[in-house]
Short mmCIF file of N, CA and C in Angstrom, two decimals:
data_model
loop_
_atom_site.label_atom_id
_atom_site.label_comp_id
_atom_site.label_asym_id
_atom_site.label_seq_id
_atom_site.Cartn_x
_atom_site.Cartn_y
_atom_site.Cartn_z
N UNK A 1 0.83 -1.18 0.00
CA UNK A 1 0.00 0.00 0.00
C UNK A 1 0.87 1.24 0.00
N UNK A 2 0.33 2.30 -0.56
CA UNK A 2 1.07 3.55 -0.71
C UNK A 2 0.37 4.65 0.08
N UNK A 3 1.13 5.68 0.39
CA UNK A 3 0.58 6.81 1.13
C UNK A 3 -0.60 7.42 0.37
N UNK A 4 -0.49 7.46 -0.94
CA UNK A 4 -1.56 8.03 -1.77
C UNK A 4 -2.88 7.30 -1.63
N UNK A 5 -2.83 6.04 -1.21
CA UNK A 5 -4.05 5.26 -1.03
C UNK A 5 -4.87 5.74 0.16
N UNK A 6 -4.24 6.46 1.08
CA UNK A 6 -4.90 6.88 2.31
C UNK A 6 -5.22 8.37 2.35
N UNK A 7 -4.78 9.12 1.36
CA UNK A 7 -5.02 10.56 1.33
C UNK A 7 -6.33 10.81 0.59
N UNK A 8 -7.21 11.54 1.24
CA UNK A 8 -8.52 11.82 0.66
C UNK A 8 -8.37 12.76 -0.53
N UNK A 9 -9.11 12.48 -1.58
CA UNK A 9 -9.16 13.34 -2.76
C UNK A 9 -10.28 14.35 -2.54
N UNK A 10 -9.93 15.64 -2.32
CA UNK A 10 -10.97 16.64 -2.04
C UNK A 10 -11.89 16.89 -3.23
N UNK A 11 -11.49 16.49 -4.43
CA UNK A 11 -12.33 16.72 -5.60
C UNK A 11 -13.29 15.56 -5.87
N UNK A 12 -13.10 14.44 -5.20
CA UNK A 12 -13.95 13.27 -5.42
C UNK A 12 -15.29 13.44 -4.71
N UNK A 13 -16.34 12.98 -5.37
CA UNK A 13 -17.66 13.01 -4.75
C UNK A 13 -17.79 11.87 -3.74
N UNK A 14 -18.53 12.14 -2.68
CA UNK A 14 -18.84 11.08 -1.72
C UNK A 14 -19.70 10.05 -2.46
N UNK A 15 -19.61 8.78 -2.08
CA UNK A 15 -20.38 7.74 -2.79
C UNK A 15 -21.88 8.05 -2.90
N UNK A 16 -22.47 8.58 -1.82
CA UNK A 16 -23.89 8.91 -1.86
C UNK A 16 -24.16 10.03 -2.87
N UNK A 17 -23.28 11.05 -2.88
CA UNK A 17 -23.44 12.16 -3.83
C UNK A 17 -23.26 11.68 -5.26
N UNK A 18 -22.30 10.79 -5.47
CA UNK A 18 -22.05 10.25 -6.81
C UNK A 18 -23.27 9.47 -7.30
N UNK A 19 -23.88 8.70 -6.41
CA UNK A 19 -25.07 7.93 -6.78
C UNK A 19 -26.23 8.86 -7.11
N UNK A 20 -26.43 9.89 -6.29
CA UNK A 20 -27.50 10.87 -6.54
C UNK A 20 -27.27 11.58 -7.86
N UNK A 21 -26.03 11.94 -8.12
CA UNK A 21 -25.68 12.62 -9.36
C UNK A 21 -25.99 11.73 -10.56
N UNK A 22 -25.66 10.47 -10.47
CA UNK A 22 -25.93 9.53 -11.56
C UNK A 22 -27.43 9.35 -11.78
N UNK A 23 -28.19 9.25 -10.69
CA UNK A 23 -29.64 9.11 -10.80
C UNK A 23 -30.27 10.35 -11.42
N UNK A 24 -29.79 11.53 -11.01
CA UNK A 24 -30.29 12.78 -11.58
C UNK A 24 -30.01 12.82 -13.07
N UNK A 25 -28.79 12.46 -13.45
CA UNK A 25 -28.42 12.46 -14.87
C UNK A 25 -29.34 11.54 -15.67
N UNK A 26 -29.63 10.36 -15.12
CA UNK A 26 -30.52 9.42 -15.80
C UNK A 26 -31.94 9.98 -15.91
N UNK A 27 -32.42 10.65 -14.86
CA UNK A 27 -33.76 11.24 -14.90
C UNK A 27 -33.83 12.37 -15.92
N UNK A 28 -32.79 13.21 -15.96
CA UNK A 28 -32.76 14.31 -16.93
C UNK A 28 -32.79 13.74 -18.35
N UNK A 29 -31.99 12.72 -18.61
CA UNK A 29 -31.97 12.11 -19.94
C UNK A 29 -33.33 11.50 -20.28
N UNK A 30 -33.97 10.89 -19.29
CA UNK A 30 -35.30 10.31 -19.50
C UNK A 30 -36.31 11.39 -19.86
N UNK A 31 -36.29 12.49 -19.12
CA UNK A 31 -37.22 13.59 -19.39
C UNK A 31 -36.93 14.21 -20.76
N UNK A 32 -35.65 14.42 -21.07
CA UNK A 32 -35.29 15.00 -22.37
C UNK A 32 -35.70 14.09 -23.52
N UNK A 33 -35.70 12.79 -23.28
CA UNK A 33 -36.06 11.86 -24.36
C UNK A 33 -37.53 11.99 -24.76
N UNK A 34 -38.33 12.67 -23.94
CA UNK A 34 -39.74 12.87 -24.27
C UNK A 34 -39.93 14.05 -25.22
N UNK A 35 -38.87 14.81 -25.47
CA UNK A 35 -38.93 15.94 -26.40
C UNK A 35 -38.61 15.46 -27.81
N UNK A 36 -38.86 16.33 -28.79
CA UNK A 36 -38.45 16.00 -30.16
C UNK A 36 -36.92 16.05 -30.21
N UNK A 37 -36.31 15.36 -31.15
CA UNK A 37 -34.84 15.41 -31.25
C UNK A 37 -34.30 16.84 -31.37
N UNK A 38 -35.01 17.68 -32.09
CA UNK A 38 -34.56 19.07 -32.27
C UNK A 38 -34.63 19.83 -30.96
N UNK A 39 -35.75 19.71 -30.24
CA UNK A 39 -35.89 20.39 -28.96
C UNK A 39 -34.82 19.92 -27.98
N UNK A 40 -34.61 18.61 -27.94
CA UNK A 40 -33.60 18.04 -27.03
C UNK A 40 -32.21 18.60 -27.35
N UNK A 41 -31.85 18.64 -28.63
CA UNK A 41 -30.53 19.12 -29.03
C UNK A 41 -30.38 20.61 -28.70
N UNK A 42 -31.43 21.39 -28.92
CA UNK A 42 -31.37 22.83 -28.59
C UNK A 42 -31.09 23.01 -27.10
N UNK A 43 -31.81 22.28 -26.24
CA UNK A 43 -31.59 22.41 -24.80
C UNK A 43 -30.21 21.91 -24.39
N UNK A 44 -29.76 20.81 -25.00
CA UNK A 44 -28.42 20.29 -24.69
C UNK A 44 -27.35 21.33 -25.01
N UNK A 45 -27.50 22.00 -26.15
CA UNK A 45 -26.51 23.01 -26.54
C UNK A 45 -26.64 24.28 -25.70
N UNK A 46 -27.87 24.75 -25.51
CA UNK A 46 -28.08 26.00 -24.77
C UNK A 46 -27.60 25.90 -23.33
N UNK A 47 -27.80 24.73 -22.70
CA UNK A 47 -27.46 24.58 -21.29
C UNK A 47 -26.18 23.78 -21.06
N UNK A 48 -25.49 23.41 -22.13
CA UNK A 48 -24.22 22.70 -21.99
C UNK A 48 -24.35 21.33 -21.36
N UNK A 49 -25.44 20.63 -21.65
CA UNK A 49 -25.68 19.33 -21.02
C UNK A 49 -24.76 18.23 -21.52
N UNK A 50 -24.20 18.40 -22.70
CA UNK A 50 -23.31 17.37 -23.24
C UNK A 50 -21.86 17.58 -22.83
N UNK A 51 -21.41 18.82 -22.96
CA UNK A 51 -19.97 19.07 -22.76
C UNK A 51 -19.67 20.14 -21.71
N UNK A 52 -20.70 20.65 -21.02
CA UNK A 52 -20.47 21.66 -19.99
C UNK A 52 -20.34 23.07 -20.53
N UNK A 53 -20.41 23.25 -21.83
CA UNK A 53 -20.28 24.58 -22.44
C UNK A 53 -21.63 25.01 -23.01
N UNK A 54 -22.24 26.02 -22.39
CA UNK A 54 -23.53 26.50 -22.89
C UNK A 54 -23.30 27.43 -24.08
N UNK A 55 -24.16 27.31 -25.07
CA UNK A 55 -24.06 28.12 -26.29
C UNK A 55 -25.08 29.25 -26.27
N UNK A 56 -24.79 30.29 -27.03
CA UNK A 56 -25.72 31.40 -27.18
C UNK A 56 -26.80 31.02 -28.18
N UNK A 57 -27.88 31.79 -28.20
CA UNK A 57 -28.93 31.58 -29.20
C UNK A 57 -28.34 31.65 -30.60
N UNK A 58 -27.44 32.61 -30.80
CA UNK A 58 -26.79 32.80 -32.10
C UNK A 58 -26.01 31.55 -32.52
N UNK A 59 -25.22 31.01 -31.60
CA UNK A 59 -24.41 29.82 -31.91
C UNK A 59 -25.29 28.62 -32.26
N UNK A 60 -26.35 28.42 -31.49
CA UNK A 60 -27.25 27.30 -31.76
C UNK A 60 -27.97 27.52 -33.08
N UNK A 61 -28.36 28.76 -33.33
CA UNK A 61 -29.03 29.09 -34.60
C UNK A 61 -28.16 28.76 -35.80
N UNK A 62 -26.87 29.06 -35.69
CA UNK A 62 -25.95 28.75 -36.80
C UNK A 62 -25.88 27.24 -37.02
N UNK A 63 -25.85 26.48 -35.94
CA UNK A 63 -25.78 25.02 -36.07
C UNK A 63 -27.01 24.44 -36.76
N UNK A 64 -28.18 25.03 -36.49
CA UNK A 64 -29.42 24.55 -37.08
C UNK A 64 -29.79 25.31 -38.36
N UNK A 65 -29.00 26.32 -38.67
CA UNK A 65 -29.25 27.14 -39.86
C UNK A 65 -30.60 27.86 -39.80
N UNK A 66 -30.91 28.38 -38.60
CA UNK A 66 -32.12 29.19 -38.39
C UNK A 66 -31.73 30.42 -37.56
N UNK A 67 -32.68 31.34 -37.40
CA UNK A 67 -32.39 32.56 -36.65
C UNK A 67 -32.35 32.28 -35.15
N UNK A 68 -31.72 33.20 -34.42
CA UNK A 68 -31.69 33.05 -32.97
C UNK A 68 -33.09 33.15 -32.38
N UNK A 69 -33.96 33.93 -33.04
CA UNK A 69 -35.35 34.03 -32.57
C UNK A 69 -36.05 32.68 -32.67
N UNK A 70 -35.80 31.94 -33.74
CA UNK A 70 -36.41 30.62 -33.90
C UNK A 70 -35.89 29.66 -32.82
N UNK A 71 -34.61 29.76 -32.50
CA UNK A 71 -34.04 28.92 -31.44
C UNK A 71 -34.68 29.28 -30.10
N UNK A 72 -34.88 30.58 -29.87
CA UNK A 72 -35.54 31.01 -28.63
C UNK A 72 -36.94 30.40 -28.53
N UNK A 73 -37.67 30.39 -29.65
CA UNK A 73 -39.01 29.81 -29.67
C UNK A 73 -38.99 28.31 -29.38
N UNK A 74 -38.05 27.61 -30.01
CA UNK A 74 -37.93 26.16 -29.80
C UNK A 74 -37.58 25.88 -28.34
N UNK A 75 -36.64 26.66 -27.80
CA UNK A 75 -36.23 26.50 -26.40
C UNK A 75 -37.42 26.74 -25.46
N UNK A 76 -38.17 27.81 -25.71
CA UNK A 76 -39.31 28.15 -24.85
C UNK A 76 -40.35 27.03 -24.88
N UNK A 77 -40.62 26.50 -26.07
CA UNK A 77 -41.61 25.42 -26.19
C UNK A 77 -41.13 24.17 -25.45
N UNK A 78 -39.85 23.84 -25.59
CA UNK A 78 -39.30 22.66 -24.91
C UNK A 78 -39.37 22.83 -23.40
N UNK A 79 -39.03 24.01 -22.91
CA UNK A 79 -39.07 24.26 -21.46
C UNK A 79 -40.50 24.20 -20.93
N UNK A 80 -41.46 24.70 -21.74
CA UNK A 80 -42.87 24.60 -21.35
C UNK A 80 -43.28 23.13 -21.20
N UNK A 81 -42.84 22.31 -22.15
CA UNK A 81 -43.14 20.87 -22.08
C UNK A 81 -42.54 20.26 -20.81
N UNK A 82 -41.30 20.66 -20.48
CA UNK A 82 -40.63 20.09 -19.31
C UNK A 82 -41.29 20.52 -18.01
N UNK A 83 -41.96 21.68 -18.02
CA UNK A 83 -42.65 22.16 -16.82
C UNK A 83 -43.96 21.43 -16.57
N UNK A 84 -44.45 20.71 -17.57
CA UNK A 84 -45.70 19.98 -17.41
C UNK A 84 -45.54 18.97 -16.27
N UNK A 85 -46.56 18.86 -15.41
CA UNK A 85 -46.43 18.00 -14.23
C UNK A 85 -46.00 16.56 -14.52
N UNK A 86 -46.42 16.00 -15.65
CA UNK A 86 -46.04 14.61 -15.93
C UNK A 86 -44.54 14.46 -16.11
N UNK A 87 -43.88 15.52 -16.54
CA UNK A 87 -42.43 15.46 -16.71
C UNK A 87 -41.70 16.05 -15.51
N UNK A 88 -42.18 17.17 -15.01
CA UNK A 88 -41.45 17.88 -13.95
C UNK A 88 -41.42 17.10 -12.64
N UNK A 89 -42.43 16.26 -12.39
CA UNK A 89 -42.44 15.52 -11.12
C UNK A 89 -41.26 14.57 -11.01
N UNK A 90 -40.71 14.13 -12.14
CA UNK A 90 -39.56 13.23 -12.12
C UNK A 90 -38.30 13.92 -11.58
N UNK A 91 -38.26 15.25 -11.68
CA UNK A 91 -37.06 15.98 -11.27
C UNK A 91 -37.24 16.74 -9.96
N UNK A 92 -38.47 16.83 -9.46
CA UNK A 92 -38.75 17.63 -8.26
C UNK A 92 -37.90 17.22 -7.05
N UNK A 93 -37.65 15.93 -6.88
CA UNK A 93 -36.88 15.46 -5.72
C UNK A 93 -35.46 16.01 -5.69
N UNK A 94 -34.94 16.42 -6.84
CA UNK A 94 -33.56 16.89 -6.91
C UNK A 94 -33.43 18.39 -6.72
N UNK A 95 -34.53 19.08 -6.52
CA UNK A 95 -34.50 20.54 -6.43
C UNK A 95 -34.28 21.06 -5.03
N UNK A 96 -34.07 20.22 -4.06
CA UNK A 96 -33.83 20.67 -2.67
C UNK A 96 -32.42 21.16 -2.48
#
């Protein structure tokens, strides 16, 4: 055994936190899967759900070859869908 085996890693998540994080990620993916592929991709890009880097309306618009206003509309519609009780109740437990 090495000294490094006994030194706590301050950046590591506690096992309970890691499990909660994984469950939340699975629930978010489940809820997003109820959207259209376009809506899901817009939210993933806007909020950085894939790579941690959130994009502007302009950047997402360029990727889809539409205006930033159209992206705003798609985003708003997708978020409205996610607020519906049948979807939002799956994530409520994680909002504490």
